[in-house]
CSV table of C-alpha atoms in Angstrom, one decimal:
chain,number,residue,atom,x,y,z
Z,1,MET,CA,-0.2,0.1,0.2
Z,2,SER,CA,2.0,3.4,-1.1
Z,3,LYS,CA,2.4,6.1,1.3
Z,4,PHE,CA,-0.3,8.4,-0.1
Z,5,ASN,CA,-3.3,6.0,0.3
Z,6,ILE,CA,-2.2,5.0,4.5
Z,7,ILE,CA,-2.5,8.1,4.8
Z,8,LEU,CA,-5.8,8.8,2.6
Z,9,ILE,CA,-7.3,5.9,5.2
Z,10,VAL,CA,-5.7,7.8,8.1
Z,11,VAL,CA,-7.1,11.2,7.7
Z,12,PHE,CA,-11.2,9.4,6.5
Z,13,VAL,CA,-11.1,7.4,10.3
Z,14,VAL,CA,-10.3,10.3,12.0
Z,15,ALA,CA,-12.5,12.8,9.4
Z,16,ALA,CA,-15.7,9.4,10.5
Z,17,ILE,CA,-14.9,9.8,14.0
Z,18,LEU,CA,-15.6,13.7,14.0
Z,19,ALA,CA,-18.2,13.2,11.4
Z,20,VAL,CA,-20.6,11.8,14.2
Z,21,LEU,CA,-19.8,13.8,16.9
Z,22,MET,CA,-20.9,16.5,14.5
Z,23,PHE,CA,-24.0,14.6,13.8
Z,24,SER,CA,-25.1,14.5,16.8
Z,25,GLY,CA,-25.1,18.0,17.6
Z,26,LEU,CA,-22.2,17.8,20.1
Z,27,ILE,CA,-20.1,20.3,17.4
Z,28,PRO,CA,-20.2,22.9,15.5
Z,29,GLY,CA,-17.6,22.4,13.2
Z,30,PHE,CA,-14.0,20.8,13.2
Z,31,GLY,CA,-10.8,20.6,11.3
Z,32,LEU,CA,-8.5,17.9,9.8
Z,33,GLY,CA,-6.1,19.1,9.6
Z,34,GLY,CA,-4.2,19.2,12.6
Z,35,GLY,CA,-0.8,21.8,12.3
Z,36,GLU,CA,-1.6,22.7,9.6
Z,37,SER,CA,-1.3,26.0,8.6
Z,38,LYS,CA,-4.9,27.8,7.3
Z,39,ALA,CA,-7.1,26.6,4.0
Z,40,ASP,CA,-8.4,28.9,2.2
Z,41,LEU,CA,-11.8,27.2,0.2
Z,42,VAL,CA,-13.5,27.8,-2.6
Z,43,LEU,CA,-17.5,27.1,-2.9
Z,44,TRP,CA,-20.0,27.3,-6.1
Z,45,GLY,CA,-23.8,27.6,-6.3
Z,46,THR,CA,-25.9,29.0,-7.4
Z,47,VAL,CA,-28.5,30.6,-4.2
Z,48,ASN,CA,-28.1,33.6,-3.8
Z,49,LYS,CA,-25.0,35.1,-2.4
Z,50,ARG,CA,-26.8,37.5,-0.2
Z,51,ALA,CA,-28.4,34.8,1.6
Z,52,ILE,CA,-26.0,32.6,1.9
Z,53,LEU,CA,-23.2,34.7,3.3
Z,54,PRO,CA,-24.4,34.4,6.7
Z,55,ILE,CA,-24.3,31.3,6.7
Z,56,ILE,CA,-21.1,31.3,5.6
Z,57,THR,CA,-19.6,34.3,7.8
Z,58,GLU,CA,-21.2,32.1,11.0
Z,59,LEU,CA,-18.9,29.3,9.6
Z,60,ASN,CA,-15.1,30.8,8.5
Z,61,GLU,CA,-15.9,32.0,12.0
Z,62,GLN,CA,-16.1,28.7,14.0
Z,63,ASN,CA,-13.0,27.5,11.7
Z,64,LYS,CA,-11.2,30.3,11.4
Z,65,ASN,CA,-7.6,28.7,12.6
Z,66,ILE,CA,-8.5,26.1,10.3
Z,67,PHE,CA,-10.2,27.4,7.0
Z,68,SER,CA,-12.6,29.9,4.9
Z,69,ILE,CA,-14.9,29.6,2.4
Z,70,GLN,CA,-15.7,31.8,-0.1
Z,71,TYR,CA,-19.1,31.3,-1.6
Z,72,VAL,CA,-19.1,31.7,-5.9
Z,73,GLU,CA,-22.8,32.1,-7.0
Z,74,LYS,CA,-23.2,30.9,-10.6
Z,75,PRO,CA,-25.9,32.0,-13.1
Z,76,ILE,CA,-28.1,28.5,-12.9
Z,77,SER,CA,-28.2,28.8,-17.1
Z,78,SER,CA,-24.1,28.4,-16.9
Z,79,PHE,CA,-22.9,25.9,-13.9
Z,80,GLU,CA,-23.0,23.5,-15.4
Z,81,ASN,CA,-20.4,24.5,-18.3
Z,82,ASP,CA,-18.4,26.7,-15.6
Z,83,LEU,CA,-17.9,23.9,-13.5
Z,84,ILE,CA,-17.1,21.4,-17.1
Z,85,ASN,CA,-14.2,23.9,-17.8
Z,86,ALA,CA,-12.6,24.9,-14.3
Z,87,LEU,CA,-11.8,21.7,-13.1
Z,88,ALA,CA,-10.7,20.6,-16.4
Z,89,SER,CA,-8.5,23.7,-16.7
Z,90,SER,CA,-7.2,22.8,-13.0
Z,91,SER,CA,-9.2,26.3,-11.6
Z,92,GLY,CA,-12.2,24.1,-10.3
Z,93,PRO,CA,-13.6,24.8,-6.6
Z,94,ASP,CA,-12.6,22.9,-3.7
Z,95,LEU,CA,-16.9,22.7,-3.4
Z,96,TRP,CA,-19.6,22.9,-5.0
Z,97,LEU,CA,-23.4,23.1,-4.0
Z,98,LEU,CA,-25.0,19.7,-6.2
Z,99,PRO,CA,-28.2,19.3,-7.8
Z,100,GLN,CA,-29.9,15.8,-6.9
Z,101,ASP,CA,-30.8,15.8,-10.8
Z,102,MET,CA,-26.3,16.0,-11.7
Z,103,ILE,CA,-25.7,13.5,-9.4
Z,104,LEU,CA,-25.0,11.1,-12.3
Z,105,LYS,CA,-23.9,13.2,-14.3
Z,106,HIS,CA,-21.3,14.4,-12.4
Z,107,GLU,CA,-20.6,11.8,-9.9
Z,108,ASP,CA,-16.9,11.2,-11.3
Z,109,LYS,CA,-15.6,14.4,-10.2
Z,110,VAL,CA,-17.0,13.8,-7.1
Z,111,PHE,CA,-14.3,12.2,-3.6
Z,112,VAL,CA,-16.6,9.6,-1.8
Z,113,ILE,CA,-15.8,10.1,1.0
Z,114,PRO,CA,-16.0,6.2,2.3
Z,115,TYR,CA,-17.8,4.6,4.9
Z,116,SER,CA,-16.1,3.4,8.1
Z,117,ASN,CA,-16.8,1.4,11.2
Z,118,THR,CA,-17.3,4.4,13.3
Z,119,PHE,CA,-18.9,6.7,10.3
Z,120,THR,CA,-21.4,4.3,9.1
Z,121,GLU,CA,-25.0,4.7,5.9
Z,122,ARG,CA,-26.7,3.3,9.0
Z,123,SER,CA,-25.4,7.4,11.0
Z,124,PHE,CA,-26.4,9.0,7.5
Z,125,LYS,CA,-30.0,7.9,7.3
Z,126,ASP,CA,-30.1,8.5,11.2
Z,127,VAL,CA,-29.2,12.4,10.5
Z,128,PHE,CA,-30.6,13.0,7.5
Z,129,VAL,CA,-34.1,13.1,5.6
Z,130,SER,CA,-34.5,10.0,2.9
Z,131,GLU,CA,-34.3,12.2,-0.3
Z,132,GLY,CA,-30.9,12.1,0.8
Z,133,GLU,CA,-28.9,9.0,0.6
Z,134,LEU,CA,-29.3,9.9,-3.6
Z,135,PHE,CA,-25.9,11.3,-2.5
Z,136,THR,CA,-24.2,8.0,-1.0
Z,137,ASN,CA,-23.5,4.8,-2.8
Z,138,SER,CA,-22.9,1.0,-1.8
Z,139,THR,CA,-18.6,2.5,-0.9
Z,140,GLY,CA,-19.3,5.8,0.9
Z,141,VAL,CA,-20.7,8.8,1.0
Z,142,ILE,CA,-21.1,11.3,-2.4
Z,143,GLY,CA,-21.9,15.0,-0.5
Z,144,PHE,CA,-23.9,16.0,2.3
Z,145,PRO,CA,-27.3,17.4,2.0
Z,146,PHE,CA,-27.6,21.1,2.1
Z,147,THR,CA,-31.1,21.9,0.8
Z,148,ILE,CA,-34.3,20.8,0.5
Z,149,ASP,CA,-37.1,22.2,-1.6
Z,150,PRO,CA,-39.8,20.3,-1.9
Z,151,ILE,CA,-43.6,20.4,-3.9
Z,152,VAL,CA,-46.9,20.9,-1.4
Z,153,MET,CA,-49.9,22.3,-3.0
Z,154,TYR,CA,-50.6,26.2,-3.2
Z,155,TRP,CA,-55.0,26.5,-2.4
Z,156,ASN,CA,-56.4,30.2,-2.6
Z,157,ARG,CA,-58.8,30.2,0.4
Z,158,ASP,CA,-60.9,32.4,-1.3
Z,159,LEU,CA,-61.9,30.0,-4.1
Z,160,TYR,CA,-61.9,27.5,-1.3
Z,161,GLN,CA,-64.9,29.7,0.3
Z,162,GLY,CA,-66.5,30.6,-2.8
Z,163,VAL,CA,-67.6,27.6,-3.8
Z,164,GLY,CA,-68.1,26.4,-1.0
Z,165,ILE,CA,-65.6,24.1,0.1
Z,166,SER,CA,-64.1,24.1,3.6
Z,167,ASN,CA,-60.1,22.2,2.8
Z,168,PRO,CA,-58.6,21.2,-0.2
Z,169,PRO,CA,-58.5,17.5,-0.1
Z,170,GLU,CA,-55.9,14.7,0.6
Z,171,PHE,CA,-56.4,12.5,-2.1
Z,172,TRP,CA,-56.2,12.4,-5.7
Z,173,ASP,CA,-59.6,10.7,-6.5
Z,174,GLU,CA,-61.3,14.3,-4.7
Z,175,PHE,CA,-58.7,16.4,-6.2
Z,176,LEU,CA,-60.2,15.1,-9.7
Z,177,VAL,CA,-63.4,15.6,-8.8
Z,178,ASN,CA,-62.8,18.8,-7.0
Z,179,ALA,CA,-60.7,20.1,-9.6
Z,180,PRO,CA,-63.2,21.4,-12.4
Z,181,ILE,CA,-65.9,23.5,-9.9
Z,182,PHE,CA,-63.5,26.0,-9.6
Z,183,ASN,CA,-63.9,27.0,-13.6
Z,184,ARG,CA,-65.3,29.8,-14.9
Z,185,TYR,CA,-65.7,30.6,-18.7
Z,186,ASP,CA,-65.9,33.4,-20.5
Z,187,ASP,CA,-68.6,33.5,-23.2
Z,188,ALA,CA,-66.3,32.3,-26.0
Z,189,GLY,CA,-65.6,29.2,-23.7
Z,190,ASN,CA,-62.2,29.9,-22.6
Z,191,ILE,CA,-61.3,28.9,-18.7
Z,192,VAL,CA,-60.8,31.8,-17.3
Z,193,GLN,CA,-60.9,31.1,-14.0
Z,194,SER,CA,-58.8,27.4,-12.9
Z,195,GLY,CA,-59.4,24.4,-10.4
Z,196,ALA,CA,-55.4,23.8,-10.9
Z,197,ALA,CA,-52.8,23.6,-13.7
Z,198,LEU,CA,-51.9,19.7,-14.5
Z,199,GLY,CA,-51.7,18.5,-17.9
Z,200,GLU,CA,-49.6,20.4,-20.1
Z,201,PHE,CA,-46.2,21.5,-19.7
Z,202,SER,CA,-45.3,24.5,-21.3
Z,203,ASN,CA,-46.8,27.1,-19.3
Z,204,ILE,CA,-47.4,24.7,-16.1
Z,205,LYS,CA,-44.1,25.3,-14.0
Z,206,ASN,CA,-42.9,22.0,-12.2
Z,207,ALA,CA,-44.0,19.9,-15.3
Z,208,LYS,CA,-41.2,17.6,-15.2
Z,209,GLU,CA,-41.6,17.9,-11.2
Z,210,LEU,CA,-44.8,16.8,-11.3
Z,211,VAL,CA,-45.0,13.7,-13.8
Z,212,SER,CA,-41.8,12.2,-11.7
Z,213,MET,CA,-43.8,12.7,-8.0
Z,214,LEU,CA,-46.4,10.6,-10.1
Z,215,ILE,CA,-45.1,8.1,-10.7
Z,216,LEU,CA,-42.6,7.7,-7.1
Z,217,GLN,CA,-46.1,7.9,-5.6
Z,218,THR,CA,-46.2,4.4,-6.7
Z,219,GLY,CA,-44.1,3.0,-5.3
Z,220,ASN,CA,-41.7,2.4,-8.1
Z,221,ASN,CA,-38.4,4.2,-8.3
Z,222,ILE,CA,-38.1,5.2,-12.1
Z,223,VAL,CA,-34.5,4.4,-12.4
Z,224,ASP,CA,-32.8,2.1,-9.8
Z,225,PRO,CA,-30.3,3.7,-8.3
Z,226,GLN,CA,-27.6,0.0,-7.7
Z,227,SER,CA,-28.3,-1.0,-11.1
Z,228,ARG,CA,-29.0,2.2,-12.6
Z,229,GLU,CA,-30.7,0.3,-15.2
Z,230,ILE,CA,-34.9,2.5,-15.4
Z,231,VAL,CA,-37.3,0.8,-13.8
Z,232,PHE,CA,-40.4,3.2,-13.5
Z,233,ASN,CA,-43.4,1.0,-16.0
Z,234,ASP,CA,-42.3,-1.8,-14.3
Z,235,LYS,CA,-45.7,-3.1,-12.7
Z,236,GLY,CA,-46.0,-5.2,-10.0
Z,237,ASP,CA,-49.1,-6.4,-8.5
Z,238,ALA,CA,-49.7,-3.0,-9.7
Z,239,PRO,CA,-53.3,-2.8,-12.2
Z,240,LEU,CA,-51.5,-0.6,-14.9
Z,241,PRO,CA,-47.9,-0.1,-14.9
Z,242,PRO,CA,-46.9,3.4,-13.5
Z,243,ALA,CA,-45.4,5.2,-16.0
Z,244,GLU,CA,-48.2,4.7,-17.6
Z,245,ALA,CA,-50.9,5.1,-14.7
Z,246,ALA,CA,-49.1,8.6,-13.8
Z,247,VAL,CA,-49.6,10.1,-17.5
Z,248,LYS,CA,-53.3,9.2,-17.6
Z,249,PHE,CA,-53.9,10.6,-14.5
Z,250,TYR,CA,-51.9,13.6,-15.7
Z,251,ASN,CA,-53.1,14.0,-19.2
Z,252,GLN,CA,-57.3,14.3,-18.1
Z,253,PHE,CA,-56.8,17.6,-16.5
Z,254,SER,CA,-56.1,19.0,-20.2
Z,255,ASP,CA,-58.5,16.8,-22.0
Z,256,PRO,CA,-61.9,18.3,-22.8
Z,257,ALA,CA,-63.2,15.6,-23.5
Z,258,LYS,CA,-63.2,14.7,-19.9
Z,259,ASN,CA,-65.0,16.1,-17.1
Z,260,SER,CA,-61.4,16.8,-15.1
Z,261,TYR,CA,-61.0,19.4,-17.7
Z,262,VAL,CA,-59.1,22.4,-16.3
Z,263,TRP,CA,-56.5,23.1,-18.5
Z,264,ASN,CA,-55.2,23.6,-22.0
Z,265,ARG,CA,-51.6,25.1,-23.6
Z,266,SER,CA,-53.2,28.8,-24.0
Z,267,MET,CA,-53.3,29.9,-20.5
Z,268,ASP,CA,-50.7,32.0,-18.3
Z,269,ASP,CA,-47.7,30.4,-16.8
Z,270,SER,CA,-49.3,28.6,-13.5
Z,271,ARG,CA,-48.0,30.5,-10.8
Z,272,ARG,CA,-48.5,33.7,-12.2
Z,273,LEU,CA,-52.4,32.9,-12.9
Z,274,PHE,CA,-52.3,31.7,-9.7
Z,275,SER,CA,-50.8,34.6,-8.2
Z,276,SER,CA,-53.2,36.8,-9.8
Z,277,GLY,CA,-56.7,34.7,-8.2
Z,278,LYS,CA,-57.2,32.8,-10.9
Z,279,LEU,CA,-56.4,29.6,-10.1
Z,280,ALA,CA,-57.3,27.3,-6.7
Z,281,ASN,CA,-54.8,25.0,-6.9
Z,282,TYR,CA,-50.7,25.8,-7.7
Z,283,PHE,CA,-48.2,22.7,-7.1
Z,284,GLY,CA,-45.1,24.2,-6.6
Z,285,PHE,CA,-42.2,24.1,-4.1
Z,286,ALA,CA,-41.6,25.5,-0.9
Z,287,SER,CA,-39.7,28.5,-1.9
Z,288,ASP,CA,-42.5,30.5,-3.9
Z,289,PHE,CA,-44.0,30.6,-0.6
Z,290,ASN,CA,-42.1,33.8,-0.6
Z,291,THR,CA,-41.7,34.6,-4.4
Z,292,ILE,CA,-46.3,34.2,-4.6
Z,293,LYS,CA,-46.6,36.7,-1.7
Z,294,LYS,CA,-44.4,39.2,-3.4
Z,295,LEU,CA,-45.9,39.0,-6.2
Z,296,ASN,CA,-49.5,39.5,-5.0
Z,297,PRO,CA,-49.5,40.5,-1.3
Z,298,HIS,CA,-53.2,40.6,-0.7
Z,299,LEU,CA,-53.9,37.1,-1.8
Z,300,ASN,CA,-56.1,35.0,0.4
Z,301,PHE,CA,-53.9,31.7,0.0
Z,302,ASP,CA,-52.4,29.3,1.9
Z,303,VAL,CA,-50.7,25.4,1.8
Z,304,THR,CA,-50.5,22.3,2.3
Z,305,LEU,CA,-49.3,18.7,1.6
Z,306,VAL,CA,-49.8,17.6,-1.9
Z,307,PRO,CA,-52.8,14.9,-2.3
Z,308,GLN,CA,-52.3,10.7,-1.9
Z,309,ILE,CA,-52.6,7.5,-3.7
Z,310,LYS,CA,-56.2,6.6,-1.4
Z,311,ASP,CA,-55.4,3.4,0.3
Z,312,SER,CA,-51.6,3.6,-0.3
Z,313,LYS,CA,-49.3,3.1,2.6
Z,314,LEU,CA,-46.2,5.0,0.9
Z,315,VAL,CA,-47.0,9.0,1.2
Z,316,ALA,CA,-44.7,11.0,-1.7
Z,317,THR,CA,-43.9,14.3,-3.1
Z,318,PHE,CA,-41.0,15.7,-5.4
Z,319,GLY,CA,-38.1,17.5,-3.4
Z,320,ARG,CA,-35.1,19.2,-5.3
Z,321,MET,CA,-31.8,19.2,-3.1
Z,322,GLU,CA,-28.4,20.4,-3.3
Z,323,ALA,CA,-25.7,18.7,-1.3
Z,324,VAL,CA,-22.6,19.9,-0.8
Z,325,VAL,CA,-19.9,17.8,-2.0
Z,326,VAL,CA,-16.0,17.7,-2.4
Z,327,SER,CA,-13.6,17.9,-5.7
Z,328,LYS,CA,-10.9,15.9,-6.0
Z,329,ALA,CA,-8.9,18.4,-7.8
Z,330,SER,CA,-9.0,20.7,-4.8
Z,331,LYS,CA,-5.5,21.2,-3.0
Z,332,ASN,CA,-7.3,20.5,0.5
Z,333,LEU,CA,-8.8,17.3,0.5
Z,334,ASN,CA,-8.5,17.5,5.0
Z,335,ALA,CA,-10.0,20.7,5.4
Z,336,SER,CA,-12.3,20.8,2.0
Z,337,PHE,CA,-14.0,17.3,3.9
Z,338,SER,CA,-14.7,19.9,7.6
Z,339,ALA,CA,-15.5,22.5,5.3
Z,340,ALA,CA,-18.2,20.0,3.9
Z,341,TYR,CA,-19.0,17.9,7.3
Z,342,SER,CA,-19.7,21.4,9.0
Z,343,LEU,CA,-21.7,22.9,6.3
Z,344,SER,CA,-24.6,19.6,7.0
Z,345,SER,CA,-24.4,20.1,10.9
Z,346,ILE,CA,-27.2,21.8,13.3
Z,347,PRO,CA,-25.9,25.0,13.7
Z,348,SER,CA,-25.7,26.0,9.4
Z,349,ILE,CA,-29.4,23.8,8.8
Z,350,ASN,CA,-30.3,25.9,11.5
Z,351,LEU,CA,-29.4,29.1,9.3
Z,352,VAL,CA,-30.4,27.6,6.6
Z,353,GLU,CA,-34.2,27.5,6.7
Z,354,GLU,CA,-33.9,31.3,8.6
Z,355,ASN,CA,-31.7,32.7,6.0
Z,356,LEU,CA,-33.1,30.8,2.9
Z,357,LEU,CA,-36.6,30.2,3.9
Z,358,LEU,CA,-35.9,25.8,3.0
Z,359,PRO,CA,-36.8,23.4,5.5
Z,360,PRO,CA,-33.8,21.3,7.4
Z,361,VAL,CA,-32.4,18.2,5.8
Z,362,ARG,CA,-32.0,17.1,9.0
Z,363,ARG,CA,-34.1,15.2,11.2
Z,364,ASP,CA,-33.2,16.0,14.5
Z,365,ILE,CA,-34.3,19.9,13.7
Z,366,ILE,CA,-37.6,18.3,12.1
Z,367,LYS,CA,-38.6,16.8,15.0
Z,368,GLU,CA,-37.9,20.3,17.2
Z,369,GLY,CA,-41.2,21.5,15.2
Z,370,THR,CA,-41.2,25.4,14.1
Z,371,LYS,CA,-43.9,27.4,15.1
Z,372,SER,CA,-44.5,28.5,11.8
Z,373,PRO,CA,-47.6,26.9,10.2
Z,374,GLU,CA,-45.9,27.4,6.5
Z,375,MET,CA,-42.7,25.8,7.6
Z,376,ALA,CA,-44.6,22.7,9.6
Z,377,ILE,CA,-46.1,21.8,6.1
Z,378,PHE,CA,-42.1,22.0,4.7
Z,379,TYR,CA,-41.0,19.7,7.4
Z,380,LYS,CA,-43.6,17.2,6.5
Z,381,ALA,CA,-42.8,17.6,3.3
Z,382,SER,CA,-39.5,17.8,3.5
Z,383,LEU,CA,-39.8,14.1,5.2
Z,384,GLN,CA,-42.0,12.4,2.3
Z,385,ALA,CA,-39.6,14.1,-0.6
Z,386,LYS,CA,-38.3,11.4,-3.5
Z,387,GLY,CA,-35.8,12.1,-6.7
Z,388,TRP,CA,-34.3,9.8,-8.2
Z,389,LEU,CA,-31.0,9.9,-10.0
Z,390,GLU,CA,-31.5,11.6,-13.4
Z,391,PRO,CA,-29.2,10.7,-16.6
Z,392,ASP,CA,-29.6,14.6,-17.7
Z,393,PRO,CA,-31.9,17.0,-16.3
Z,394,MET,CA,-32.2,18.2,-19.5
Z,395,GLU,CA,-32.4,15.8,-21.3
Z,396,VAL,CA,-35.4,14.6,-19.2
Z,397,TYR,CA,-37.6,17.1,-19.4
Z,398,SER,CA,-37.6,17.4,-23.2
Z,399,ILE,CA,-38.2,13.1,-22.5
Z,400,PHE,CA,-41.2,13.8,-20.5
Z,401,LYS,CA,-42.3,16.6,-22.1
Z,402,GLU,CA,-43.2,14.1,-25.1
Z,403,MET,CA,-44.4,11.4,-23.7
Z,404,VAL,CA,-47.2,13.3,-22.6
Z,405,GLU,CA,-47.7,15.6,-25.0
Z,406,SER,CA,-47.9,13.3,-27.6
Z,407,SER,CA,-49.9,11.0,-25.5
Z,408,ALA,CA,-52.1,13.6,-24.7
Z,409,VAL,CA,-52.9,14.8,-28.8
Z,410,GLY,CA,-53.0,10.7,-29.3
Z,411,LYS,CA,-49.9,11.0,-31.7
Z,412,LEU,CA,-49.3,8.1,-29.8
Z,413,ARG,CA,-51.5,5.8,-27.7
Z,414,ILE,CA,-49.7,6.2,-24.0
Z,415,TYR,CA,-48.3,2.8,-23.2
Z,416,GLU,CA,-46.2,3.5,-26.1
Z,417,ALA,CA,-44.8,6.9,-25.5
Z,418,VAL,CA,-44.3,5.5,-22.7
Z,419,ARG,CA,-41.4,2.6,-23.9
Z,420,GLN,CA,-40.2,5.3,-26.7
Z,421,ALA,CA,-39.6,7.2,-23.1
Z,422,GLU,CA,-38.2,4.4,-21.2
Z,423,GLY,CA,-36.3,4.1,-24.4
Z,424,ARG,CA,-34.7,7.2,-24.3
Z,425,LEU,CA,-34.0,7.5,-21.4
Z,426,GLU,CA,-32.1,4.3,-20.6
Z,427,LYS,CA,-29.6,5.5,-24.2
Z,428,LEU,CA,-28.6,8.5,-22.2
Z,429,LEU,CA,-27.9,5.8,-18.5
Z,430,LYS,CA,-25.5,4.0,-21.4
C-alpha cells in the first residue's frame, strides 16, 4: 500500500470519528488539519449569495484557524459548463453544491467519502431525510445534504370558500372531482379561472417534477439507484404500469372530453395565474411561498401537503435537494472534508432555514418542530420528499414533455409514449 493511501485512510478515520460527533450535535464544526496552516477554500453554487453569506460567515468564524470559505454564486444557466471548464483547467472550486438531478453526470468528479466502523451508512440515514440517500452509494457518501425544497400544494382560500369547499383534498380521487368545480368561462368558452394546473408542459411550472412525483407516489422508482436501470414502468402487482398510470392521470386535466378538464396550453403560466387569484390549486416548491407573496401581497392563500393515492401505504412528494460535495481535484482535501461536514451540521442547517426559508435536511431539527404554520407543512413535506437519479435534467425534461404531449394529442397511445420515453432514457444511461 502506498504512503499516500495510508495517509488518506488515516484522514478518513479521523474524519469519521469527528463526523459522528458533529452529526450528534456535540460539536458544530471541526478541522482535520492538525497543525496545518489555515486553508482558503472556494465553494460554488447557484444559491443567492446574499442569502447564503450569513451561513458562510458564521462557519468561517467558528473555524477561523482551520479554513476560510469563499462562496461564488453562479447563474443556473451556466453553472454546469463553468464547472466543467474550471475543473478541466485545474481552476475549479474545492467544494460545490450539487443538485440531485446532476449526481449521475458529475459523481465522477467528486471525492466519495468512504464508510468506516465509526462513520456508517446507518449514521447517515439517521441524520438526514430519506432523499439524502441519493447522495450515497455502496462505498460511501457522495455529498452531505444542505438544502431540500419539496413540492407542496398552494390553495386559494377565497376560491375554496366561494364554491363551498372547506379544505383541500387529501387524495387524488377527490381532487379529480373537485378541480373542475372552480372553473369559470368567458362568453367564448375559454377558461378564465381554473381549479388546477395539470395536464400540459409548456405553461405549467415544475411539470417534469410533477410527473416524476406521480410515478414515485406509486412506490416505483424511475431509475434503480443500485443497478442504474430504468424501472419506472415495472408493473409488479399494480393493475397498470406506474408510468402509464401517471401519464393517464396527468393528461385527464387537459382533455376537453373529460369532466376533469381544467387546463390547456393557451392559459397563462401556472404560478402567475395562481398569484393573480385565478387558479384554485398550484403545485409548487416550498421556495415559491415568498415569491407568491411578493407577486401578490393581498392574495388569501395557504399551503398543504400534496394529495396522495387513496389506500396507499406510501406517502410521497417530489423534492429538489442540493448537497455539499468535495472535488477530487481539491488541493485542500482535509479542510474541504471539514467544511463539507460543518456545512451540514445543526448550526449551519438552522441558518439555512432562517436565511433561505427552506425546511431542514436533518431529522433531529425536524423533530424539534417549528412555530411557523407554513414551515410546519414544509417540515412534513421534506420527510416525504423523493427524487431520482436523472441522467441529464434537460434531456429528461424533453423526454417527459414528449411522453405527455404525444399521448395527449393521440399521436401515440400512452403505452407507446411511455415505451418510447423508456428507450430514450436507457440510451442516456449508457
